[in-house]
PDB file of C-alpha atoms in Angstrom:
ATOM      1  CA  MET A   1      37.330   6.798  -3.578  1.00  0.00           C
ATOM      2  CA  SER A   2      37.913   3.337  -2.195  1.00  0.00           C
ATOM      3  CA  GLN A   3      35.762   2.289   0.741  1.00  0.00           C
ATOM      4  CA  GLN A   4      38.807   0.587   2.257  1.00  0.00           C
ATOM      5  CA  TYR A   5      40.772   3.791   2.825  1.00  0.00           C
ATOM      6  CA  LYS A   6      38.758   6.249   4.893  1.00  0.00           C
ATOM      7  CA  PHE A   7      39.100   8.158   8.134  1.00  0.00           C
ATOM      8  CA  ARG A   8      36.221   6.468   9.943  1.00  0.00           C
ATOM      9  CA  ASN A   9      36.975   7.096  13.615  1.00  0.00           C
ATOM     10  CA  ALA A  10      37.893  10.703  14.486  1.00  0.00           C
ATOM     11  CA  ASN A  11      39.616   9.558  17.707  1.00  0.00           C
ATOM     12  CA  ALA A  12      41.807   6.858  16.169  1.00  0.00           C
ATOM     13  CA  ILE A  13      45.481   6.834  15.236  1.00  0.00           C
ATOM     14  CA  TYR A  14      46.105   6.674  11.498  1.00  0.00           C
ATOM     15  CA  PHE A  15      48.917   5.934   9.107  1.00  0.00           C
ATOM     16  CA  SER A  16      48.598   8.001   5.940  1.00  0.00           C
ATOM     17  CA  THR A  17      50.639   8.797   2.867  1.00  0.00           C
ATOM     18  CA  SER A  18      50.507  12.063   0.960  1.00  0.00           C
ATOM     19  CA  THR A  19      52.235  11.948  -2.415  1.00  0.00           C
ATOM     20  CA  VAL A  20      53.149  14.678  -4.886  1.00  0.00           C
ATOM     21  CA  VAL A  21      51.515  14.105  -8.288  1.00  0.00           C
ATOM     22  CA  GLY A  22      53.781  12.255 -10.681  1.00  0.00           C
ATOM     23  CA  TRP A  23      56.100  11.477  -7.744  1.00  0.00           C
ATOM     24  CA  ILE A  24      57.873  14.762  -8.516  1.00  0.00           C
ATOM     25  CA  ASP A  25      60.875  15.308  -6.222  1.00  0.00           C
ATOM     26  CA  VAL A  26      59.831  18.652  -4.756  1.00  0.00           C
ATOM     27  CA  PHE A  27      61.070  18.201  -1.201  1.00  0.00           C
ATOM     28  CA  THR A  28      64.731  18.337  -2.167  1.00  0.00           C
ATOM     29  CA  ARG A  29      64.880  22.027  -1.283  1.00  0.00           C
ATOM     30  CA  ASP A  30      64.588  23.550   2.187  1.00  0.00           C
ATOM     31  CA  ILE A  31      62.136  26.230   1.060  1.00  0.00           C
ATOM     32  CA  TYR A  32      59.509  23.642   0.059  1.00  0.00           C
ATOM     33  CA  ARG A  33      60.165  21.303   3.007  1.00  0.00           C
ATOM     34  CA  ASN A  34      59.819  24.225   5.414  1.00  0.00           C
ATOM     35  CA  ILE A  35      56.424  25.213   4.013  1.00  0.00           C
ATOM     36  CA  LEU A  36      55.131  21.705   4.692  1.00  0.00           C
ATOM     37  CA  LEU A  37      56.746  21.380   8.134  1.00  0.00           C
ATOM     38  CA  ASP A  38      55.491  24.824   9.185  1.00  0.00           C
ATOM     39  CA  SER A  39      51.966  23.850   8.149  1.00  0.00           C
ATOM     40  CA  ILE A  40      52.165  20.645  10.190  1.00  0.00           C
ATOM     41  CA  ARG A  41      53.472  22.610  13.195  1.00  0.00           C
ATOM     42  CA  PHE A  42      50.553  25.038  12.832  1.00  0.00           C
ATOM     43  CA  SER A  43      48.149  22.092  12.811  1.00  0.00           C
ATOM     44  CA  GLN A  44      49.823  20.667  15.908  1.00  0.00           C
ATOM     45  CA  GLN A  45      49.445  23.985  17.736  1.00  0.00           C
ATOM     46  CA  ASN A  46      46.010  24.996  16.473  1.00  0.00           C
ATOM     47  CA  LYS A  47      44.158  21.994  15.017  1.00  0.00           C
ATOM     48  CA  GLY A  48      44.697  19.272  17.627  1.00  0.00           C
ATOM     49  CA  MET A  49      47.078  17.273  15.441  1.00  0.00           C
ATOM     50  CA  GLN A  50      49.317  14.856  17.310  1.00  0.00           C
ATOM     51  CA  ILE A  51      52.229  13.382  15.377  1.00  0.00           C
ATOM     52  CA  HIS A  52      53.290   9.926  16.573  1.00  0.00           C
ATOM     53  CA  GLY A  53      55.701   9.205  13.725  1.00  0.00           C
ATOM     54  CA  TRP A  54      56.602  10.662  10.353  1.00  0.00           C
ATOM     55  CA  VAL A  55      59.046  10.817   7.486  1.00  0.00           C
ATOM     56  CA  LEU A  56      59.301  13.333   4.669  1.00  0.00           C
ATOM     57  CA  MET A  57      60.886  11.905   1.546  1.00  0.00           C
ATOM     58  CA  THR A  58      61.650  13.787  -1.663  1.00  0.00           C
ATOM     59  CA  ASN A  59      58.152  13.284  -3.081  1.00  0.00           C
ATOM     60  CA  HIS A  60      55.907  11.964  -0.318  1.00  0.00           C
ATOM     61  CA  LEU A  61      55.071  12.230   3.351  1.00  0.00           C
ATOM     62  CA  HIS A  62      54.184   9.377   5.683  1.00  0.00           C
ATOM     63  CA  LEU A  63      52.390  10.330   8.893  1.00  0.00           C
ATOM     64  CA  ILE A  64      51.270   8.411  11.932  1.00  0.00           C
ATOM     65  CA  PHE A  65      48.917  10.833  13.627  1.00  0.00           C
ATOM     66  CA  SER A  66      45.744  11.451  15.532  1.00  0.00           C
ATOM     67  CA  CYS A  67      43.667  14.510  16.398  1.00  0.00           C
ATOM     68  CA  THR A  68      42.106  15.730  19.604  1.00  0.00           C
ATOM     69  CA  GLU A  69      38.404  16.573  19.652  1.00  0.00           C
ATOM     70  CA  PRO A  70      36.704  18.412  18.071  1.00  0.00           C
ATOM     71  CA  HIS A  71      39.216  18.177  15.218  1.00  0.00           C
ATOM     72  CA  LYS A  72      38.927  15.441  12.619  1.00  0.00           C
ATOM     73  CA  PRO A  73      41.952  13.792  10.958  1.00  0.00           C
ATOM     74  CA  ALA A  74      40.520  13.989   7.432  1.00  0.00           C
ATOM     75  CA  ALA A  75      39.791  17.714   7.732  1.00  0.00           C
ATOM     76  CA  VAL A  76      43.168  18.548   9.286  1.00  0.00           C
ATOM     77  CA  LEU A  77      45.086  16.652   6.606  1.00  0.00           C
ATOM     78  CA  LYS A  78      42.962  18.211   3.864  1.00  0.00           C
ATOM     79  CA  GLU A  79      43.752  21.698   5.196  1.00  0.00           C
ATOM     80  CA  ILE A  80      47.469  20.932   5.299  1.00  0.00           C
ATOM     81  CA  LYS A  81      47.465  19.648   1.744  1.00  0.00           C
ATOM     82  CA  SER A  82      45.356  22.507   0.399  1.00  0.00           C
ATOM     83  CA  TYR A  83      47.452  25.199   2.075  1.00  0.00           C
ATOM     84  CA  THR A  84      50.820  23.663   1.206  1.00  0.00           C
ATOM     85  CA  ALA A  85      49.847  23.056  -2.424  1.00  0.00           C
ATOM     86  CA  MET A  86      49.079  26.730  -2.869  1.00  0.00           C
ATOM     87  CA  LYS A  87      52.152  27.939  -0.960  1.00  0.00           C
ATOM     88  CA  ILE A  88      54.639  25.550  -2.559  1.00  0.00           C
ATOM     89  CA  ILE A  89      53.454  26.295  -6.096  1.00  0.00           C
ATOM     90  CA  ASP A  90      53.716  30.012  -5.292  1.00  0.00           C
ATOM     91  CA  ALA A  91      57.243  29.450  -3.944  1.00  0.00           C
ATOM     92  CA  ILE A  92      58.218  27.584  -7.118  1.00  0.00           C
ATOM     93  CA  VAL A  93      56.851  30.397  -9.289  1.00  0.00           C
ATOM     94  CA  ASN A  94      58.752  33.025  -7.303  1.00  0.00           C
ATOM     95  CA  HIS A  95      62.005  31.098  -6.740  1.00  0.00           C
ATOM     96  CA  PRO A  96      64.511  32.844  -9.040  1.00  0.00           C
ATOM     97  CA  GLN A  97      67.018  29.976  -9.012  1.00  0.00           C
ATOM     98  CA  GLU A  98      64.618  27.059  -9.355  1.00  0.00           C
ATOM     99  CA  SER A  99      66.145  25.186 -12.300  1.00  0.00           C
ATOM    100  CA  ARG A 100      63.114  22.876 -12.601  1.00  0.00           C
ATOM    101  CA  LYS A 101      60.501  25.641 -12.417  1.00  0.00           C
ATOM    102  CA  HIS A 102      59.002  25.360 -15.905  1.00  0.00           C
ATOM    103  CA  TRP A 103      59.050  21.571 -15.942  1.00  0.00           C
ATOM    104  CA  MET A 104      57.404  21.271 -12.511  1.00  0.00           C
ATOM    105  CA  LEU A 105      54.746  23.896 -13.235  1.00  0.00           C
ATOM    106  CA  ASN A 106      53.927  22.198 -16.553  1.00  0.00           C
ATOM    107  CA  GLU A 107      53.533  18.872 -14.744  1.00  0.00           C
ATOM    108  CA  PHE A 108      51.325  20.371 -12.017  1.00  0.00           C
ATOM    109  CA  GLU A 109      49.217  22.076 -14.687  1.00  0.00           C
ATOM    110  CA  LYS A 110      48.906  18.836 -16.665  1.00  0.00           C
ATOM    111  CA  TYR A 111      47.595  17.039 -13.576  1.00  0.00           C
ATOM    112  CA  GLY A 112      45.296  19.982 -12.826  1.00  0.00           C
ATOM    113  CA  GLU A 113      43.753  19.766 -16.291  1.00  0.00           C
ATOM    114  CA  GLN A 114      42.995  16.083 -15.738  1.00  0.00           C
ATOM    115  CA  ASN A 115      41.063  16.799 -12.551  1.00  0.00           C
ATOM    116  CA  ARG A 116      37.965  18.967 -12.630  1.00  0.00           C
ATOM    117  CA  SER A 117      37.987  19.551  -8.872  1.00  0.00           C
ATOM    118  CA  THR A 118      41.290  21.399  -8.865  1.00  0.00           C
ATOM    119  CA  HIS A 119      42.186  24.852  -9.967  1.00  0.00           C
ATOM    120  CA  ARG A 120      44.911  25.418 -12.539  1.00  0.00           C
ATOM    121  CA  PHE A 121      47.516  23.263 -10.788  1.00  0.00           C
ATOM    122  CA  GLN A 122      47.360  20.042  -8.841  1.00  0.00           C
ATOM    123  CA  PHE A 123      50.205  19.446  -6.383  1.00  0.00           C
ATOM    124  CA  TRP A 124      49.140  16.498  -4.183  1.00  0.00           C
ATOM    125  CA  GLN A 125      47.540  13.248  -5.232  1.00  0.00           C
ATOM    126  CA  HIS A 126      44.034  13.268  -3.769  1.00  0.00           C
ATOM    127  CA  GLU A 127      44.175   9.917  -1.998  1.00  0.00           C
ATOM    128  CA  ASN A 128      45.872   9.633   1.425  1.00  0.00           C
ATOM    129  CA  HIS A 129      45.271   5.904   1.967  1.00  0.00           C
ATOM    130  CA  PRO A 130      44.593   6.250   5.698  1.00  0.00           C
ATOM    131  CA  ILE A 131      44.916   3.046   7.669  1.00  0.00           C
ATOM    132  CA  GLN A 132      43.574   2.957  11.201  1.00  0.00           C
ATOM    133  CA  LEU A 133      46.181   1.502  13.556  1.00  0.00           C
ATOM    134  CA  GLU A 134      44.042  -0.635  15.811  1.00  0.00           C
ATOM    135  CA  ASN A 135      46.700  -2.182  18.035  1.00  0.00           C
ATOM    136  CA  ALA A 136      50.311  -1.902  19.175  1.00  0.00           C
ATOM    137  CA  ALA A 137      51.580  -4.418  16.608  1.00  0.00           C
ATOM    138  CA  MET A 138      50.125  -2.389  13.724  1.00  0.00           C
ATOM    139  CA  TYR A 139      51.577   0.799  15.199  1.00  0.00           C
ATOM    140  CA  VAL A 140      55.081  -0.645  15.618  1.00  0.00           C
ATOM    141  CA  SER A 141      54.995  -2.173  12.132  1.00  0.00           C
ATOM    142  CA  ARG A 142      54.035   1.127  10.480  1.00  0.00           C
ATOM    143  CA  LEU A 143      56.498   3.119  12.603  1.00  0.00           C
ATOM    144  CA  ASN A 144      59.325   0.809  11.505  1.00  0.00           C
ATOM    145  CA  TYR A 145      58.168   1.120   7.898  1.00  0.00           C
ATOM    146  CA  VAL A 146      58.104   4.930   8.125  1.00  0.00           C
ATOM    147  CA  HIS A 147      61.557   5.134   9.677  1.00  0.00           C
ATOM    148  CA  SER A 148      63.105   2.664   7.220  1.00  0.00           C
ATOM    149  CA  ASN A 149      62.041   4.645   4.110  1.00  0.00           C
ATOM    150  CA  PRO A 150      65.240   6.745   3.827  1.00  0.00           C
ATOM    151  CA  VAL A 151      67.402   3.663   4.442  1.00  0.00           C
ATOM    152  CA  LYS A 152      65.629   1.679   1.714  1.00  0.00           C
ATOM    153  CA  ALA A 153      66.000   4.666  -0.627  1.00  0.00           C
ATOM    154  CA  GLY A 154      69.760   4.654   0.018  1.00  0.00           C
ATOM    155  CA  PHE A 155      69.869   8.145   1.506  1.00  0.00           C
ATOM    156  CA  VAL A 156      71.216   7.092   4.924  1.00  0.00           C
ATOM    157  CA  ALA A 157      72.637   3.994   6.600  1.00  0.00           C
ATOM    158  CA  GLU A 158      70.588   4.304   9.797  1.00  0.00           C
ATOM    159  CA  PRO A 159      67.028   5.679  10.181  1.00  0.00           C
ATOM    160  CA  GLN A 160      67.997   8.267  12.831  1.00  0.00           C
ATOM    161  CA  GLU A 161      70.449   9.883  10.362  1.00  0.00           C
ATOM    162  CA  TRP A 162      67.569  11.217   8.216  1.00  0.00           C
ATOM    163  CA  LEU A 163      66.779  14.754   9.364  1.00  0.00           C
ATOM    164  CA  TYR A 164      63.177  14.781   8.157  1.00  0.00           C
ATOM    165  CA  SER A 165      61.810  11.978  10.284  1.00  0.00           C
ATOM    166  CA  SER A 166      60.830  11.049  13.808  1.00  0.00           C
ATOM    167  CA  ALA A 167      63.451   8.260  13.902  1.00  0.00           C
ATOM    168  CA  ALA A 168      65.901  10.350  15.953  1.00  0.00           C
ATOM    169  CA  ASP A 169      63.119  11.141  18.428  1.00  0.00           C
ATOM    170  CA  TYR A 170      62.695   7.424  19.045  1.00  0.00           C
ATOM    171  CA  CYS A 171      66.394   6.730  19.639  1.00  0.00           C
ATOM    172  CA  ARG A 172      67.673   6.217  23.142  1.00  0.00           C
ATOM    173  CA  SER A 173      69.008   9.776  23.218  1.00  0.00           C
ATOM    174  CA  ARG A 174      65.536  11.098  22.313  1.00  0.00           C
ATOM    175  CA  GLN A 175      66.934  13.875  20.164  1.00  0.00           C
ATOM    176  CA  GLN A 176      64.324  16.484  19.253  1.00  0.00           C
ATOM    177  CA  GLY A 177      63.549  16.455  15.533  1.00  0.00           C
ATOM    178  CA  PRO A 178      61.867  19.140  13.434  1.00  0.00           C
ATOM    179  CA  LEU A 179      58.352  18.216  14.651  1.00  0.00           C
ATOM    180  CA  SER A 180      57.097  17.594  18.176  1.00  0.00           C
ATOM    181  CA  ILE A 181      56.244  13.955  18.749  1.00  0.00           C
ATOM    182  CA  SER A 182      53.428  12.594  20.900  1.00  0.00           C
ATOM    183  CA  PHE A 183      54.807   9.290  22.068  1.00  0.00           C
ATOM    184  CA  LEU A 184      52.325   6.539  22.786  1.00  0.00           C
ATOM    185  CA  ASN A 185      52.317   4.599  26.067  1.00  0.00           C
ATOM    186  CA  GLU A 186      53.879   7.386  28.098  1.00  0.00           C
TER     187      GLU A 186
END
């Protein structure tokens, strides 16, 4: 693991990216998105996770988050990824109308075989590339990057139109999105 990308300060705010192996477009279905969002909500309610910004794309998740003591960002994110990997793979196996079932499971198994530390399947890439946001300029830059992802991908014209993001929360109307947001400087 690179020395550059580590959760060094348990009290800091971090930008991180969690990516599905092979950039497989899993989060195109509500059932899989909901597993991930429910796990994040659980971590917000029970593990001291505070979400400051986020976007869920079809194959990756960007988070700007921190944790309250005694919780540690690396441990909370690891728990989310471990739990959701197991639950999403189980949901794929048991989804009777999943047209990509065999292809996805074969891909997850192929990645699992390449990694001795996983079980049969590997769902998430292991690296999160956490970047500590040390000042307001870094925070604003990453927040804009997170919110512009769906626009750059061509899914929406405006960031707040993407349902799986905190962009709408940051609009003047302060619409409530799928996850609770801990705004900074309030």
